[in-house]
GROMACS .gro file of C-alpha atoms in nm:
model
  288
    1MET     CA    1   7.251  -6.787   1.152
    2THR     CA    2   6.923  -6.930   1.026
    3ARG     CA    3   6.866  -6.818   0.668
    4ILE     CA    4   6.549  -6.792   0.461
    5VAL     CA    5   6.520  -6.817   0.082
    6VAL     CA    6   6.299  -6.544  -0.063
    7THR     CA    7   6.184  -6.593  -0.422
    8GLY     CA    8   6.060  -6.299  -0.625
    9ALA     CA    9   6.314  -6.092  -0.432
   10ALA     CA   10   6.299  -5.803  -0.681
   11GLY     CA   11   5.923  -5.761  -0.638
   12GLN     CA   12   5.764  -5.532  -0.383
   13LEU     CA   13   5.680  -5.805  -0.128
   14GLY     CA   14   5.998  -6.005  -0.185
   15ALA     CA   15   6.209  -5.693  -0.148
   16GLU     CA   16   6.037  -5.608   0.181
   17PHE     CA   17   6.109  -5.956   0.316
   18CYS     CA   18   6.475  -5.917   0.221
   19ARG     CA   19   6.493  -5.574   0.382
   20ARG     CA   20   6.350  -5.703   0.708
   21LEU     CA   21   6.558  -6.021   0.714
   22GLY     CA   22   6.883  -5.848   0.625
   23GLU     CA   23   7.174  -6.095   0.618
   24ARG     CA   24   6.934  -6.379   0.692
   25ALA     CA   25   6.776  -6.344   0.346
   26ILE     CA   26   6.891  -6.554   0.052
   27SER     CA   27   6.754  -6.359  -0.244
   28ALA     CA   28   6.629  -6.561  -0.537
   29ASP     CA   29   6.503  -6.406  -0.858
   30ARG     CA   30   6.532  -6.429  -1.232
   31PRO     CA   31   6.744  -6.492  -1.428
   32ASP     CA   32   6.990  -6.658  -1.188
   33ALA     CA   33   6.734  -6.832  -0.967
   34ASP     CA   34   6.420  -6.876  -1.175
   35ILE     CA   35   6.190  -7.099  -0.967
   36THR     CA   36   6.116  -7.315  -1.274
   37SER     CA   37   6.486  -7.398  -1.320
   38ASP     CA   38   6.722  -7.668  -1.197
   39ALA     CA   39   6.944  -7.386  -1.069
   40PHE     CA   40   6.680  -7.297  -0.812
   41VAL     CA   41   6.660  -7.655  -0.689
   42ARG     CA   42   7.039  -7.658  -0.654
   43LEU     CA   43   7.022  -7.332  -0.458
   44LEU     CA   44   6.782  -7.487  -0.208
   45ARG     CA   45   6.991  -7.800  -0.165
   46GLU     CA   46   7.316  -7.607  -0.131
   47THR     CA   47   7.183  -7.355   0.123
   48SER     CA   48   6.948  -7.585   0.318
   49PRO     CA   49   6.745  -7.285   0.442
   50ALA     CA   50   6.538  -7.261   0.758
   51ALA     CA   51   6.236  -7.168   0.542
   52VAL     CA   52   6.137  -7.076   0.187
   53ILE     CA   53   5.907  -6.783   0.115
   54ASN     CA   54   5.769  -6.813  -0.237
   55ALA     CA   55   5.680  -6.459  -0.341
   56ALA     CA   56   5.748  -6.528  -0.710
   57ALA     CA   57   5.450  -6.558  -0.942
   58PHE     CA   58   5.309  -6.492  -1.286
   59THR     CA   59   5.087  -6.199  -1.189
   60ASP     CA   60   4.970  -6.067  -1.528
   61VAL     CA   61   4.607  -6.166  -1.473
   62ASP     CA   62   4.496  -6.068  -1.823
   63GLY     CA   63   4.810  -6.202  -1.991
   64ALA     CA   64   4.753  -6.540  -1.827
   65GLU     CA   65   4.446  -6.592  -2.044
   66SER     CA   66   4.665  -6.605  -2.356
   67GLN     CA   67   4.966  -6.769  -2.187
   68PRO     CA   68   4.812  -7.044  -1.972
   69GLU     CA   69   5.108  -7.283  -2.006
   70LEU     CA   70   5.359  -7.023  -1.884
   71CYS     CA   71   5.128  -6.915  -1.602
   72ASP     CA   72   5.080  -7.273  -1.484
   73ALA     CA   73   5.452  -7.350  -1.510
   74ILE     CA   74   5.542  -7.061  -1.278
   75ASN     CA   75   5.243  -7.054  -1.045
   76ALA     CA   76   5.169  -7.424  -1.006
   77THR     CA   77   5.423  -7.669  -1.149
   78ALA     CA   78   5.721  -7.487  -0.994
   79VAL     CA   79   5.550  -7.497  -0.654
   80GLU     CA   80   5.489  -7.871  -0.687
   81ARG     CA   81   5.861  -7.917  -0.741
   82MET     CA   82   5.946  -7.675  -0.460
   83VAL     CA   83   5.735  -7.882  -0.221
   84GLU     CA   84   5.931  -8.196  -0.308
   85VAL     CA   85   6.262  -8.027  -0.223
   86CYS     CA   86   6.125  -7.866   0.094
   87ARG     CA   87   6.007  -8.207   0.211
   88GLU     CA   88   6.349  -8.352   0.133
   89LEU     CA   89   6.514  -8.073   0.338
   90ASP     CA   90   6.244  -8.074   0.610
   91CYS     CA   91   6.203  -7.704   0.537
   92PRO     CA   92   5.884  -7.498   0.590
   93LEU     CA   93   5.732  -7.338   0.280
   94VAL     CA   94   5.538  -7.011   0.271
   95GLN     CA   95   5.325  -7.004  -0.043
   96LEU     CA   96   5.177  -6.665  -0.130
   97SER     CA   97   4.827  -6.683  -0.270
   98THR     CA   98   4.543  -6.450  -0.358
   99ASP     CA   99   4.187  -6.340  -0.292
  100TYR     CA  100   4.119  -6.435  -0.656
  101VAL     CA  101   4.066  -6.797  -0.549
  102PHE     CA  102   3.717  -6.679  -0.446
  103GLY     CA  103   3.644  -6.526  -0.787
  104GLN     CA  104   3.327  -6.723  -0.860
  105GLY     CA  105   3.180  -6.670  -0.516
  106ASP     CA  106   2.829  -6.542  -0.451
  107PRO     CA  107   2.810  -6.203  -0.633
  108VAL     CA  108   2.583  -6.057  -0.363
  109ARG     CA  109   2.796  -6.180  -0.074
  110ARG     CA  110   2.907  -5.918   0.178
  111THR     CA  111   3.061  -6.142   0.445
  112PRO     CA  112   3.441  -6.171   0.439
  113TRP     CA  113   3.575  -6.505   0.321
  114ARG     CA  114   3.725  -6.736   0.581
  115GLU     CA  115   4.005  -6.986   0.523
  116SER     CA  116   3.754  -7.270   0.562
  117ASP     CA  117   3.530  -7.142   0.281
  118THR     CA  118   3.540  -7.337  -0.043
  119PRO     CA  119   3.745  -7.164  -0.314
  120ALA     CA  120   3.589  -7.109  -0.655
  121PRO     CA  121   3.852  -6.960  -0.887
  122GLN     CA  122   3.765  -6.797  -1.216
  123GLY     CA  123   4.024  -6.746  -1.488
  124VAL     CA  124   4.364  -6.897  -1.565
  125TYR     CA  125   4.557  -6.697  -1.305
  126ALA     CA  126   4.315  -6.777  -1.021
  127ARG     CA  127   4.306  -7.147  -1.104
  128SER     CA  128   4.686  -7.163  -1.115
  129LYS     CA  129   4.712  -7.004  -0.770
  130LEU     CA  130   4.462  -7.248  -0.622
  131ALA     CA  131   4.659  -7.535  -0.776
  132ALA     CA  132   4.970  -7.396  -0.602
  133GLU     CA  133   4.784  -7.387  -0.270
  134ARG     CA  134   4.694  -7.753  -0.307
  135HIS     CA  135   5.050  -7.850  -0.395
  136ALA     CA  136   5.181  -7.661  -0.091
  137ALA     CA  137   4.925  -7.822   0.138
  138ARG     CA  138   5.064  -8.166   0.056
  139TRP     CA  139   5.367  -8.077   0.268
  140GLU     CA  140   5.288  -8.076   0.639
  141ARG     CA  141   5.511  -7.776   0.715
  142HIS     CA  142   5.335  -7.523   0.494
  143TYR     CA  143   5.181  -7.179   0.525
  144VAL     CA  144   4.945  -7.076   0.249
  145VAL     CA  145   4.897  -6.700   0.281
  146ARG     CA  146   4.621  -6.532   0.082
  147THR     CA  147   4.653  -6.159   0.040
  148CYS     CA  148   4.516  -5.886  -0.186
  149GLY     CA  149   4.595  -5.568  -0.378
  150LEU     CA  150   4.951  -5.529  -0.255
  151TYR     CA  151   5.120  -5.190  -0.278
  152ALA     CA  152   5.433  -5.028  -0.139
  153HIS     CA  153   5.644  -4.724  -0.211
  154PRO     CA  154   5.934  -4.842  -0.430
  155ALA     CA  155   6.289  -4.824  -0.309
  156PRO     CA  156   6.522  -4.609  -0.521
  157GLY     CA  157   6.576  -4.783  -0.853
  158GLN     CA  158   6.314  -5.052  -0.787
  159GLN     CA  159   6.083  -5.120  -1.080
  160VAL     CA  160   5.743  -5.227  -0.951
  161ARG     CA  161   5.387  -5.137  -1.039
  162ASN     CA  162   5.081  -5.126  -0.818
  163PHE     CA  163   4.740  -4.958  -0.810
  164VAL     CA  164   4.849  -4.667  -0.591
  165GLN     CA  165   5.142  -4.575  -0.813
  166THR     CA  166   4.927  -4.609  -1.124
  167MET     CA  167   4.661  -4.379  -0.983
  168LEU     CA  168   4.920  -4.120  -0.878
  169ARG     CA  169   5.073  -4.125  -1.226
  170LEU     CA  170   4.738  -4.097  -1.402
  171GLY     CA  171   4.613  -3.835  -1.155
  172SER     CA  172   4.912  -3.616  -1.236
  173GLU     CA  173   4.835  -3.642  -1.607
  174ARG     CA  174   4.456  -3.618  -1.619
  175ARG     CA  175   4.173  -3.436  -1.447
  176GLU     CA  176   3.918  -3.714  -1.505
  177LEU     CA  177   3.945  -4.089  -1.450
  178SER     CA  178   3.702  -4.381  -1.463
  179VAL     CA  179   3.758  -4.651  -1.201
  180VAL     CA  180   3.573  -4.978  -1.138
  181ALA     CA  181   3.324  -4.947  -0.852
  182ASP     CA  182   3.169  -5.296  -0.837
  183GLN     CA  183   3.472  -5.492  -0.715
  184HIS     CA  184   3.518  -5.497  -0.336
  185CYS     CA  185   3.831  -5.615  -0.157
  186THR     CA  186   4.097  -5.492   0.086
  187PRO     CA  187   4.408  -5.338  -0.074
  188SER     CA  188   4.698  -5.412   0.157
  189TYR     CA  189   5.018  -5.227   0.246
  190VAL     CA  190   5.323  -5.448   0.188
  191PRO     CA  191   5.513  -5.372   0.513
  192HIS     CA  192   5.207  -5.473   0.718
  193VAL     CA  193   5.170  -5.799   0.523
  194ALA     CA  194   5.542  -5.881   0.539
  195ALA     CA  195   5.558  -5.829   0.916
  196ALA     CA  196   5.263  -6.061   0.967
  197ILE     CA  197   5.408  -6.336   0.748
  198LEU     CA  198   5.747  -6.327   0.918
  199PHE     CA  199   5.565  -6.358   1.250
  200LEU     CA  200   5.371  -6.658   1.119
  201ILE     CA  201   5.690  -6.841   1.028
  202GLU     CA  202   5.803  -6.828   1.390
  203THR     CA  203   5.477  -6.974   1.524
  204HIS     CA  204   5.503  -7.314   1.352
  205ALA     CA  205   5.122  -7.295   1.336
  206TYR     CA  206   5.109  -7.436   0.986
  207GLY     CA  207   4.807  -7.401   0.760
  208THR     CA  208   4.619  -7.145   0.550
  209TYR     CA  209   4.588  -6.781   0.658
  210HIS     CA  210   4.435  -6.461   0.528
  211VAL     CA  211   4.674  -6.169   0.570
  212VAL     CA  212   4.534  -5.836   0.454
  213ASN     CA  213   4.461  -5.497   0.604
  214SER     CA  214   4.118  -5.478   0.765
  215GLY     CA  215   3.799  -5.325   0.632
  216ALA     CA  216   3.675  -5.323   0.275
  217THR     CA  217   3.657  -5.083  -0.016
  218SER     CA  218   3.606  -5.068  -0.391
  219TRP     CA  219   3.877  -4.966  -0.636
  220TYR     CA  220   3.672  -4.651  -0.704
  221GLU     CA  221   3.667  -4.557  -0.335
  222PHE     CA  222   4.032  -4.648  -0.299
  223ALA     CA  223   4.124  -4.420  -0.590
  224GLN     CA  224   3.932  -4.132  -0.430
  225ALA     CA  225   4.120  -4.186  -0.102
  226ILE     CA  226   4.453  -4.188  -0.287
  227PHE     CA  227   4.382  -3.856  -0.456
  228ARG     CA  228   4.267  -3.697  -0.130
  229ARG     CA  229   4.591  -3.802   0.038
  230ALA     CA  230   4.796  -3.677  -0.255
  231GLY     CA  231   4.612  -3.345  -0.279
  232LEU     CA  232   4.521  -3.411  -0.643
  233GLU     CA  233   4.196  -3.275  -0.781
  234VAL     CA  234   4.072  -3.556  -1.002
  235ASP     CA  235   3.712  -3.624  -1.102
  236VAL     CA  236   3.683  -3.998  -1.039
  237ARG     CA  237   3.386  -4.154  -1.214
  238PRO     CA  238   3.252  -4.499  -1.116
  239ILE     CA  239   3.217  -4.764  -1.385
  240THR     CA  240   3.128  -5.132  -1.385
  241SER     CA  241   3.363  -5.421  -1.450
  242ALA     CA  242   3.178  -5.482  -1.777
  243GLN     CA  243   3.242  -5.123  -1.885
  244PHE     CA  244   3.611  -5.153  -1.800
  245GLY     CA  245   3.631  -5.464  -2.017
  246ALA     CA  246   3.930  -5.649  -1.871
  247VAL     CA  247   4.028  -5.969  -2.052
  248ALA     CA  248   4.022  -6.185  -1.738
  249PRO     CA  249   3.741  -6.192  -1.481
  250ARG     CA  250   3.786  -6.025  -1.141
  251PRO     CA  251   3.610  -6.113  -0.815
  252ALA     CA  252   3.308  -5.896  -0.735
  253TYR     CA  253   3.362  -5.946  -0.361
  254SER     CA  254   3.688  -6.090  -0.226
  255VAL     CA  255   3.723  -5.936   0.119
  256LEU     CA  256   3.920  -6.176   0.342
  257ASP     CA  257   3.855  -6.250   0.709
  258THR     CA  258   4.172  -6.228   0.923
  259THR     CA  259   4.032  -6.368   1.249
  260LYS     CA  260   4.246  -6.683   1.231
  261TYR     CA  261   4.567  -6.483   1.193
  262HIS     CA  262   4.481  -6.235   1.469
  263ALA     CA  263   4.404  -6.522   1.709
  264LEU     CA  264   4.781  -6.586   1.712
  265ASP     CA  265   4.837  -6.236   1.853
  266GLY     CA  266   5.078  -6.131   1.582
  267PRO     CA  267   5.150  -5.780   1.451
  268ARG     CA  268   4.825  -5.594   1.397
  269LEU     CA  269   4.683  -5.568   1.047
  270PRO     CA  270   4.531  -5.218   1.061
  271ASP     CA  271   4.250  -5.071   0.854
  272TRP     CA  272   4.325  -5.019   0.484
  273GLN     CA  273   4.304  -4.642   0.533
  274GLU     CA  274   4.581  -4.662   0.794
  275GLY     CA  275   4.783  -4.864   0.546
  276LEU     CA  276   4.739  -4.593   0.285
  277ALA     CA  277   4.844  -4.326   0.535
  278ALA     CA  278   5.161  -4.527   0.609
  279TYR     CA  279   5.234  -4.544   0.236
  280PHE     CA  280   5.215  -4.165   0.201
  281LEU     CA  281   5.431  -4.115   0.507
  282GLN     CA  282   5.697  -4.340   0.352
  283ARG     CA  283   5.657  -4.157   0.019
  284LYS     CA  284   5.722  -3.827   0.195
  285ARG     CA  285   6.033  -3.963   0.367
  286GLN     CA  286   6.171  -4.138   0.058
  287PRO     CA  287   6.080  -3.985  -0.278
  288ALA     CA  288   6.110  -4.228  -0.567
   0.00000   0.00000   0.00000
């Protein structure tokens, strides 16, 4: 049986990989298999996996601004070390990355970013993820997968946070909410993203790919769609990023082009609204 190491296995994407892989998955997560530790290196050498999917990351975008050393250690330095071991084992590496690498792009741009476009990260988190991409690319057998706004319905007992869950919680508590309307991207449903990545691993078509649902929306529009699906009457008011006042900068436009992925004829990445519908269907079947 070919086995695959999945880091960040307790997170929403890592957990979905493990669910789909079943007995093929070698789950790796803190504290026993922290990717910054020697224990993780030993795990790789002892299991000699068919592939490594690195879904572990420091994802507190605002917290990264005050903890740059920790962010870099997890998001960049650990990947550099992972690459060395994967090369030693002749093992493919899937490095998860982010639309944030295009954070300083043209603010008036409305054309989805392609893999060949030059990244321009803004903020500690974004720079650390681009550094990880560059480390991964030094190993021939790599897949760098950029994605965006991941969300999934949690399994029973799973502790994860995402925008959809946050909106549903706030919408059940309040009748009015202010949501940023000047950031455009493509929130993506985890099962769709996971299926695409597992397909990619089987292609051996190494390189950088954008894997997100199709279409584009703002967080304000996405929140409205969530409340419509949930049947919640919430007055959603648009605000600017400046009004929201986040510590770290966010991309104004980070929609990703998936043409390269779809040319491989893998599982379809449907429109973001179809992704949201699938989320609510799963929520209905499996209450948290």
